[in-house]
CSV table of C-alpha atoms and ligand atoms in Angstrom, one decimal:
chain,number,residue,atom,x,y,z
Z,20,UNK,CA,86.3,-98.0,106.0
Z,21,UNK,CA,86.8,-101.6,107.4
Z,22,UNK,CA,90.2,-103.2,107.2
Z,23,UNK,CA,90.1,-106.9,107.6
Z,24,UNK,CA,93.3,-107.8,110.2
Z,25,UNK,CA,92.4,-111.3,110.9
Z,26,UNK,CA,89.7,-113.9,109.4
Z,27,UNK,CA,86.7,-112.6,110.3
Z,28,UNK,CA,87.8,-109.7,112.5
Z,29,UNK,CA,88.0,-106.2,110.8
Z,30,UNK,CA,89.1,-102.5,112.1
Z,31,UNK,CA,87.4,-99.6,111.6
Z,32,UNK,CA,89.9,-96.4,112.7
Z,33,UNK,CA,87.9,-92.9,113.7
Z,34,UNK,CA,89.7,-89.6,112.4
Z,35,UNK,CA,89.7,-88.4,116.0
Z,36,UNK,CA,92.2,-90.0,118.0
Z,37,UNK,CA,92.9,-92.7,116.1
Z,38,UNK,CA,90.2,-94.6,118.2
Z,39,UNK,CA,89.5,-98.2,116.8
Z,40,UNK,CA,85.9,-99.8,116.7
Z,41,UNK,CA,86.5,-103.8,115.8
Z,42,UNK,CA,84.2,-105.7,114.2
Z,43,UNK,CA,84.2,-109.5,114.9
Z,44,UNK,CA,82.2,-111.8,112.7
Z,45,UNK,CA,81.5,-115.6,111.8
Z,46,UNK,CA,80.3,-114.6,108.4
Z,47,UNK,CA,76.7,-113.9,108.9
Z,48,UNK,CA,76.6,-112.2,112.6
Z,49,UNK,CA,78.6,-109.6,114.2
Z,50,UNK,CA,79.8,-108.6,117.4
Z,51,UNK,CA,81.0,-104.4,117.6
Z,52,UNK,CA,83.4,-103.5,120.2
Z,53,UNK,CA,83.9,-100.0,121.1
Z,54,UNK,CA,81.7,-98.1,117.7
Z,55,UNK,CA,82.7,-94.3,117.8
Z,56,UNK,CA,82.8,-91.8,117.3
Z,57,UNK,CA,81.2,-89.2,115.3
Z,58,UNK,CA,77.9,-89.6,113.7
Z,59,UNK,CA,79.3,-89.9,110.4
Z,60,UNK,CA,81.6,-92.6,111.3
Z,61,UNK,CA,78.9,-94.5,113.0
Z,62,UNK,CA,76.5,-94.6,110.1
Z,63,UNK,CA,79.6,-95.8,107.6
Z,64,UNK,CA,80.7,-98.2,110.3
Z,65,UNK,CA,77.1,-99.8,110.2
Z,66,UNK,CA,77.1,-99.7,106.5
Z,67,UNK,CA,80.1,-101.3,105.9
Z,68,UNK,CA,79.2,-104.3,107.9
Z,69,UNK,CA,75.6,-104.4,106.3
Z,70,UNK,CA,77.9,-104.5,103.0
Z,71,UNK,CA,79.7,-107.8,104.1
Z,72,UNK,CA,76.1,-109.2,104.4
Z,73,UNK,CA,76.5,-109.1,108.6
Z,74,UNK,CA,73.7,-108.5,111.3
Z,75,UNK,CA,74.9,-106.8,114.4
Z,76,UNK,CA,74.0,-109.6,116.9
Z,77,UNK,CA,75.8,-107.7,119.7
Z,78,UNK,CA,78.1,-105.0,121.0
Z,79,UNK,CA,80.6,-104.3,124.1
Z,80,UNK,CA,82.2,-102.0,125.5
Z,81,UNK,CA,86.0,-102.1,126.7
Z,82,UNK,CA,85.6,-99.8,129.4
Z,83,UNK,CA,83.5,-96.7,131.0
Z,84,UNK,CA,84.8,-94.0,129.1
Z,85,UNK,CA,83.1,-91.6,126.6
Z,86,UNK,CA,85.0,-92.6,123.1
Z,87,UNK,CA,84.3,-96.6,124.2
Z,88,UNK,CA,80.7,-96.6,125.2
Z,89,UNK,CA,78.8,-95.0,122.2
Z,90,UNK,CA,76.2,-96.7,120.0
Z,91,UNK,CA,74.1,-95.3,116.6
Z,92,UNK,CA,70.6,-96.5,115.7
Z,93,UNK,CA,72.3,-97.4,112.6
Z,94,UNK,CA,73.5,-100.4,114.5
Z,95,UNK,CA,70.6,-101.5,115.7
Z,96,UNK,CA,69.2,-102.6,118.7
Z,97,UNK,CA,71.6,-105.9,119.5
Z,98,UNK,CA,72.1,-105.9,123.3
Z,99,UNK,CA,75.3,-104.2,124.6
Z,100,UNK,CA,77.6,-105.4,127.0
Z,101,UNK,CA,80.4,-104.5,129.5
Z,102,UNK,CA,81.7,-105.8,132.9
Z,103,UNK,CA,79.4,-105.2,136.1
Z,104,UNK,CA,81.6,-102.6,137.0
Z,105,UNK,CA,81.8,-100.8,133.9
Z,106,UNK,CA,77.7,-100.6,133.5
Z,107,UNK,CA,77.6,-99.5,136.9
Z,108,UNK,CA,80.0,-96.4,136.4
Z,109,UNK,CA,77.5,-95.4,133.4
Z,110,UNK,CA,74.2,-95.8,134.9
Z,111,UNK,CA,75.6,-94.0,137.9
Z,112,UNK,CA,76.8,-91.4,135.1
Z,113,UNK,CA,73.3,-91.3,133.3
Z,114,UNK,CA,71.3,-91.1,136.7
Z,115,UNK,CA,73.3,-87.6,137.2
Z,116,UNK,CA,70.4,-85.1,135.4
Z,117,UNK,CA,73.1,-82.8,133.9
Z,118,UNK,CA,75.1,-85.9,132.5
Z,119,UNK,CA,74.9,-84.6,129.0
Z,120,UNK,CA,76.8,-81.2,129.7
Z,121,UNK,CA,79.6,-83.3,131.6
Z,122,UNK,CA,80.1,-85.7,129.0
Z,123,UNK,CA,80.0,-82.7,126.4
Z,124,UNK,CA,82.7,-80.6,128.6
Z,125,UNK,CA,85.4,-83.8,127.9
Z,126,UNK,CA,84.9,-83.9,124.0
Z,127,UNK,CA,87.1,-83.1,121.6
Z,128,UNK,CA,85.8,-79.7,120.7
Z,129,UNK,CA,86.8,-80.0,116.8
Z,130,UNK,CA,83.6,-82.9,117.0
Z,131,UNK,CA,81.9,-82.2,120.2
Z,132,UNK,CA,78.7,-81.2,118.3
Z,133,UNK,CA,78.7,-84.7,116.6
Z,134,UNK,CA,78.8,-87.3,118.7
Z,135,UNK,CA,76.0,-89.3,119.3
Z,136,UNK,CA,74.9,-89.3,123.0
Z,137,UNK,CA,71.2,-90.8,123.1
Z,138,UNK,CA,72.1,-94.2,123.2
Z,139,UNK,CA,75.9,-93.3,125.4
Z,140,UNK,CA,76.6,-95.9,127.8
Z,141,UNK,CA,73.5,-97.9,127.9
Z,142,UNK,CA,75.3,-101.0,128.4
Z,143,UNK,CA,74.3,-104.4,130.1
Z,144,UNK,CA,76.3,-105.3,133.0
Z,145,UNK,CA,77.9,-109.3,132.8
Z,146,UNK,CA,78.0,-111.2,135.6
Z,147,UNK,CA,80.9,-110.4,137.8
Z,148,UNK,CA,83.3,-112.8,136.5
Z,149,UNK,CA,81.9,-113.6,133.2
Z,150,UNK,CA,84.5,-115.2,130.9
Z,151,UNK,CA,83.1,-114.5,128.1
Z,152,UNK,CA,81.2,-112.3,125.9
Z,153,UNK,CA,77.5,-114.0,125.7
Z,154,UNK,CA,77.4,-114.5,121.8
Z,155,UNK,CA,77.5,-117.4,119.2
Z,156,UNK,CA,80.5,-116.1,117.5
Z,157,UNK,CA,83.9,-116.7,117.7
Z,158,UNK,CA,84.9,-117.9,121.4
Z,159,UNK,CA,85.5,-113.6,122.8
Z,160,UNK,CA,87.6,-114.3,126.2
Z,161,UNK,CA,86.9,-111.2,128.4
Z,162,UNK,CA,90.2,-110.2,130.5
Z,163,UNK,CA,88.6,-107.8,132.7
Z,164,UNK,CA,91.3,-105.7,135.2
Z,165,UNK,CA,91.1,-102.3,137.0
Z,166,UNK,CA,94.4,-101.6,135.1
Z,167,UNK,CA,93.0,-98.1,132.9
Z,168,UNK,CA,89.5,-97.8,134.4
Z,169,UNK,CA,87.1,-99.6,136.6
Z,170,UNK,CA,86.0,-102.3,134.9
Z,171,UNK,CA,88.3,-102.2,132.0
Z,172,UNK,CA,88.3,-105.3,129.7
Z,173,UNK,CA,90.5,-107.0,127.1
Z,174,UNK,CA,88.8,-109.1,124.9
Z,175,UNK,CA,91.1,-111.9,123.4
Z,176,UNK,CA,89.2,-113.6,120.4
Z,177,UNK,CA,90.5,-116.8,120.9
Z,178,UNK,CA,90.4,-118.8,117.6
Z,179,UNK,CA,91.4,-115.5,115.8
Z,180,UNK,CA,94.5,-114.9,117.6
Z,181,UNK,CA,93.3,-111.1,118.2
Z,182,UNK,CA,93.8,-109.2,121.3
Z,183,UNK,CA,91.6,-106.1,121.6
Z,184,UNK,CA,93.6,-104.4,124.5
Z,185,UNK,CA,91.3,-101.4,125.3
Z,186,UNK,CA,93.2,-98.6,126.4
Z,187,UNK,CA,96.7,-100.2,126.7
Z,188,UNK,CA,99.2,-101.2,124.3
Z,189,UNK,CA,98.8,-98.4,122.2
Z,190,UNK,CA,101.8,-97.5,120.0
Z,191,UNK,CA,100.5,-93.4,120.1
Z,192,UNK,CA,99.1,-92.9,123.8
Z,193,UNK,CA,101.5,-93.8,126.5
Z,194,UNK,CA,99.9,-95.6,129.3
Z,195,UNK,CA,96.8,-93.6,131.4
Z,196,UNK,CA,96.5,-95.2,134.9
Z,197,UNK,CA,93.3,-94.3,136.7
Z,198,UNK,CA,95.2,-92.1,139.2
Z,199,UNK,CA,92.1,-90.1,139.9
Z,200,UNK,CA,90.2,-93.0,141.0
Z,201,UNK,CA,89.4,-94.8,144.5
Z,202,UNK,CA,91.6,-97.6,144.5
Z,203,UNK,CA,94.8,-97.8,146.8
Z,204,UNK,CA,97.6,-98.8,144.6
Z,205,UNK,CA,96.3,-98.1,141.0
Z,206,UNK,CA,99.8,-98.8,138.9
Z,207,UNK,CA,99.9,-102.2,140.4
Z,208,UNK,CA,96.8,-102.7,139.2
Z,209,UNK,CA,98.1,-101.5,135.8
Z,210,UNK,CA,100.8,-103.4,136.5
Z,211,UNK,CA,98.4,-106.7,137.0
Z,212,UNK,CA,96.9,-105.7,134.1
Z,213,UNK,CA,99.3,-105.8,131.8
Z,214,UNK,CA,100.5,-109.6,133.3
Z,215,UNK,CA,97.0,-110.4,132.2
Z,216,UNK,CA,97.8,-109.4,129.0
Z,217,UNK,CA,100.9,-110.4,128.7
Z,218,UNK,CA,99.5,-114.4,129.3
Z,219,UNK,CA,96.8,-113.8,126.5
Z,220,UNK,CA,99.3,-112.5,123.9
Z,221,UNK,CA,100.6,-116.2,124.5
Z,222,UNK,CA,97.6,-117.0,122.2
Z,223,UNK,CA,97.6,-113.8,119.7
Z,224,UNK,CA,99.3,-113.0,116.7
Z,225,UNK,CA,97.3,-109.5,116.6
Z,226,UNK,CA,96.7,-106.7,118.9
Z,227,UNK,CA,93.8,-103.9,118.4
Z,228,UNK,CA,94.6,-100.6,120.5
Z,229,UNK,CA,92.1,-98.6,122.0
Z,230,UNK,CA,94.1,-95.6,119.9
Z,231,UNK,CA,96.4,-96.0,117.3
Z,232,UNK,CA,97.9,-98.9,114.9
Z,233,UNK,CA,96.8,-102.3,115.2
Z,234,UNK,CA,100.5,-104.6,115.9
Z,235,UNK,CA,101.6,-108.2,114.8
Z,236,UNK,CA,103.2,-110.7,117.7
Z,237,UNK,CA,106.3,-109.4,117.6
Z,238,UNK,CA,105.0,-105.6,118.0
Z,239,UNK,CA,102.1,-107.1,121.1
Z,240,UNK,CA,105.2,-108.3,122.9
Z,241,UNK,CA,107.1,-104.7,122.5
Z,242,UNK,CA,104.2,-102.9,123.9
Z,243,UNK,CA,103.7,-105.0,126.6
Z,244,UNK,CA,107.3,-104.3,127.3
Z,245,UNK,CA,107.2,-100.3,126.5
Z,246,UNK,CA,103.8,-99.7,128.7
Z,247,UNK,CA,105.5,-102.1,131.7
Z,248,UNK,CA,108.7,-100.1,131.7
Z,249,UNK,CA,106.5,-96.7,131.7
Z,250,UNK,CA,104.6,-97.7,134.3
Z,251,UNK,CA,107.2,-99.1,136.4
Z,252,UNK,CA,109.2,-95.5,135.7
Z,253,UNK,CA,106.0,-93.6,137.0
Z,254,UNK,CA,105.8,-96.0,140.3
Z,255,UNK,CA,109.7,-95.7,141.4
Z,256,UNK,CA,109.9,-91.7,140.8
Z,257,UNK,CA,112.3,-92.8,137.8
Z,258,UNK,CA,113.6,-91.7,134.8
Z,259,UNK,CA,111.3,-92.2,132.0
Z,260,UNK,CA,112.2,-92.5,128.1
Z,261,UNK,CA,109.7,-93.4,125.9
Z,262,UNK,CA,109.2,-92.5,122.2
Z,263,UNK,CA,105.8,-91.6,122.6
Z,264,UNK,CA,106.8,-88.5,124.2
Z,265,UNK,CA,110.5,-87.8,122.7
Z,266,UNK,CA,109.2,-88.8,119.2
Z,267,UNK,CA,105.4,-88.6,119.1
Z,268,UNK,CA,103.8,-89.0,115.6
Z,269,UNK,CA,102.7,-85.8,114.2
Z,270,UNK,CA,100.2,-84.8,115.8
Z,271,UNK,CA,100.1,-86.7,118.9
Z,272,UNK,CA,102.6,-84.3,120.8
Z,273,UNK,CA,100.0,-83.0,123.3
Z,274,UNK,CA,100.8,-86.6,124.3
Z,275,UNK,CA,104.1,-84.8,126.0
Z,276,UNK,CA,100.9,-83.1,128.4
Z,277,UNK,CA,99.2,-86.5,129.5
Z,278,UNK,CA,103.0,-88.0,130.8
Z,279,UNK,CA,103.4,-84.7,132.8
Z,280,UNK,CA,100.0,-85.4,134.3
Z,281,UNK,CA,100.7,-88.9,135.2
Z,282,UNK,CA,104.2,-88.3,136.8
Z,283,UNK,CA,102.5,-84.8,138.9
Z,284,UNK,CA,100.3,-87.8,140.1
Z,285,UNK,CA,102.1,-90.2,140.3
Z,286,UNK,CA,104.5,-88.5,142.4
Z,287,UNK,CA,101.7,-87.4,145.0
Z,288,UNK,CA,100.8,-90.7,145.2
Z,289,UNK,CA,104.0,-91.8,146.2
Z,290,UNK,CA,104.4,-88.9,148.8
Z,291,UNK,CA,100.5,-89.4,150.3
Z,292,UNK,CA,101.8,-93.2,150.6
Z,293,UNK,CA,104.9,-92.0,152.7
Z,294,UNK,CA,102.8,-90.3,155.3
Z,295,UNK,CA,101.0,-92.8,155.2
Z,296,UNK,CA,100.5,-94.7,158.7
Z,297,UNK,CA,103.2,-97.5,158.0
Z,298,UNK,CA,105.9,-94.8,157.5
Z,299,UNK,CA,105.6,-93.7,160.8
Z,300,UNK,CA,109.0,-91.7,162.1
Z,301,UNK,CA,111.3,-94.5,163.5
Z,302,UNK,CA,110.5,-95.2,167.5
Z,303,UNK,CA,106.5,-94.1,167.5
Z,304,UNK,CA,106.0,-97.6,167.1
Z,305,UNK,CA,107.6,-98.5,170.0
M,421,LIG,ZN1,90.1,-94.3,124.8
């Protein structure tokens, strides 16, 4: 089912994960952000905007990640987009010849068998530095930051006042910094990420989550708030009180698991960085 938010922006919420595909139209085209995720879910997605008499004219991805980067025949074959980075972390992905099984080994097992992989990640890369999404509709502003994943990207739909935040801002999944990854400080570049953000919501009145309930102003501007503080906790070694974990919707209370993860991390991090070479013991620098 579609559920209009915004003039001519609609939200289509998966069963699994509460994961939110977004449909953005000017009445006759289409733009589809993030489709997932089972079969079933694609098909009725595509026949729901075939219902409101829309073509698909184009699709993008938020970021690299498997519940973000689907696709269904049923959507036809409009060109899909992403940042540089994020195309580049999936061809790498698809060039691996036992990709499939990977991808498979992450799923949700209650849909693993069901989710469309032929046409996974086959993205086309922007421009590093592309403002915005190449397509006649609505002006889509493309807030790319390293915040979640490489090449992550909010997509602010300017003259709708809707910010589609990716993976952030989400009022079920606390924040999920890509503490695995390459970069040197990776919660300041959540941190930056959410600044971004946080000057876009200065022109929204609506935010789309990657995962869970779409917000009104007032509920962009708490988020922004809730995910800095949680971040900021997980960089100082503090103490961190959020409701996502100490009052998790039902059934979101393996979200309790993904905190413990981050702090385990997050705390290594902070302990690599103290050995690092600028904490040398007092007097070896001379
Ligand atoms: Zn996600």
């Amino acid at each position: 089912m579609l559920t209009r938010i915004a003039d001519g922006v609609s939200v289509h919420t998966s069963e699994c994960l509460e994961t939110n595909s977004i449909v953005v139209d000017d009445g006759a085209a289409a733009l589809v952000i993030d489709p997932g995720l089972t079969n079933a879910e694609l098909i009725d997605l595509a026949a729901n905007v075939r219902a409101l008499g829309l073509e698909v004219v184009a699709g993008f991805a938020t970021h690299p990640d498997w519940d973000h980067a689907l696709w269904h025949p049923s959507l036809g074959e409009a060109p899909r987009y992403g940042t540089a980075r994020a195309a580049a972390v999936l061809d790498a992905l698809r060039g691996d010849p036992d990709w499939r099984a990977h991808v498979t080994e992450g799923l949700p097992p209650e849909i693993a068998h069901d989710v469309p992989l032929d046409l996974f990640g086959m993205l086309i890369g922007l421009p590093a530095g592309a403002s915005t999404v190449p397509w006649d509709g609505p002006l889509t502003r493309i807030l790319e930051h390293q915040g979640h994943a490489q090449g992550h990207a909010a997509l602010l739909i300017e003259e709708r006042r809707v910010l589609v935040a990716g993976d952030m801002l989400s009022d079920v999944l606390v924040p999920m910094p890509d503490l695995d990854g390459d970069a040197p400080d990776p919660l300041q570049d959540y941190l930056d990420g959410l600044q971004l953000l946080e000057q876009a919501a200065l022109d929204a009145d609506f935010v789309v989550p990657g995962h869970g309930s779409p917000g009104d102003a007032g509920e962009l501007r708490a988020r922004i708030v809730a995910d800095r503080a949680y971040v900021e906790g997980l960089r100082d070694g503090g103490m961190i009180s959020d409701p996502r974990i100490t009052e998790p919707k039902a059934g979101w209370e393996w979200v309790l698991y993904v905190h413990e993860g981050n702090v385990e991390r997050a705390a290594r991090a902070r302990s690599d960085r103290r050995k690092g070479p600028d904490s040398a013991p007092s007097g070896a620098n001379g």
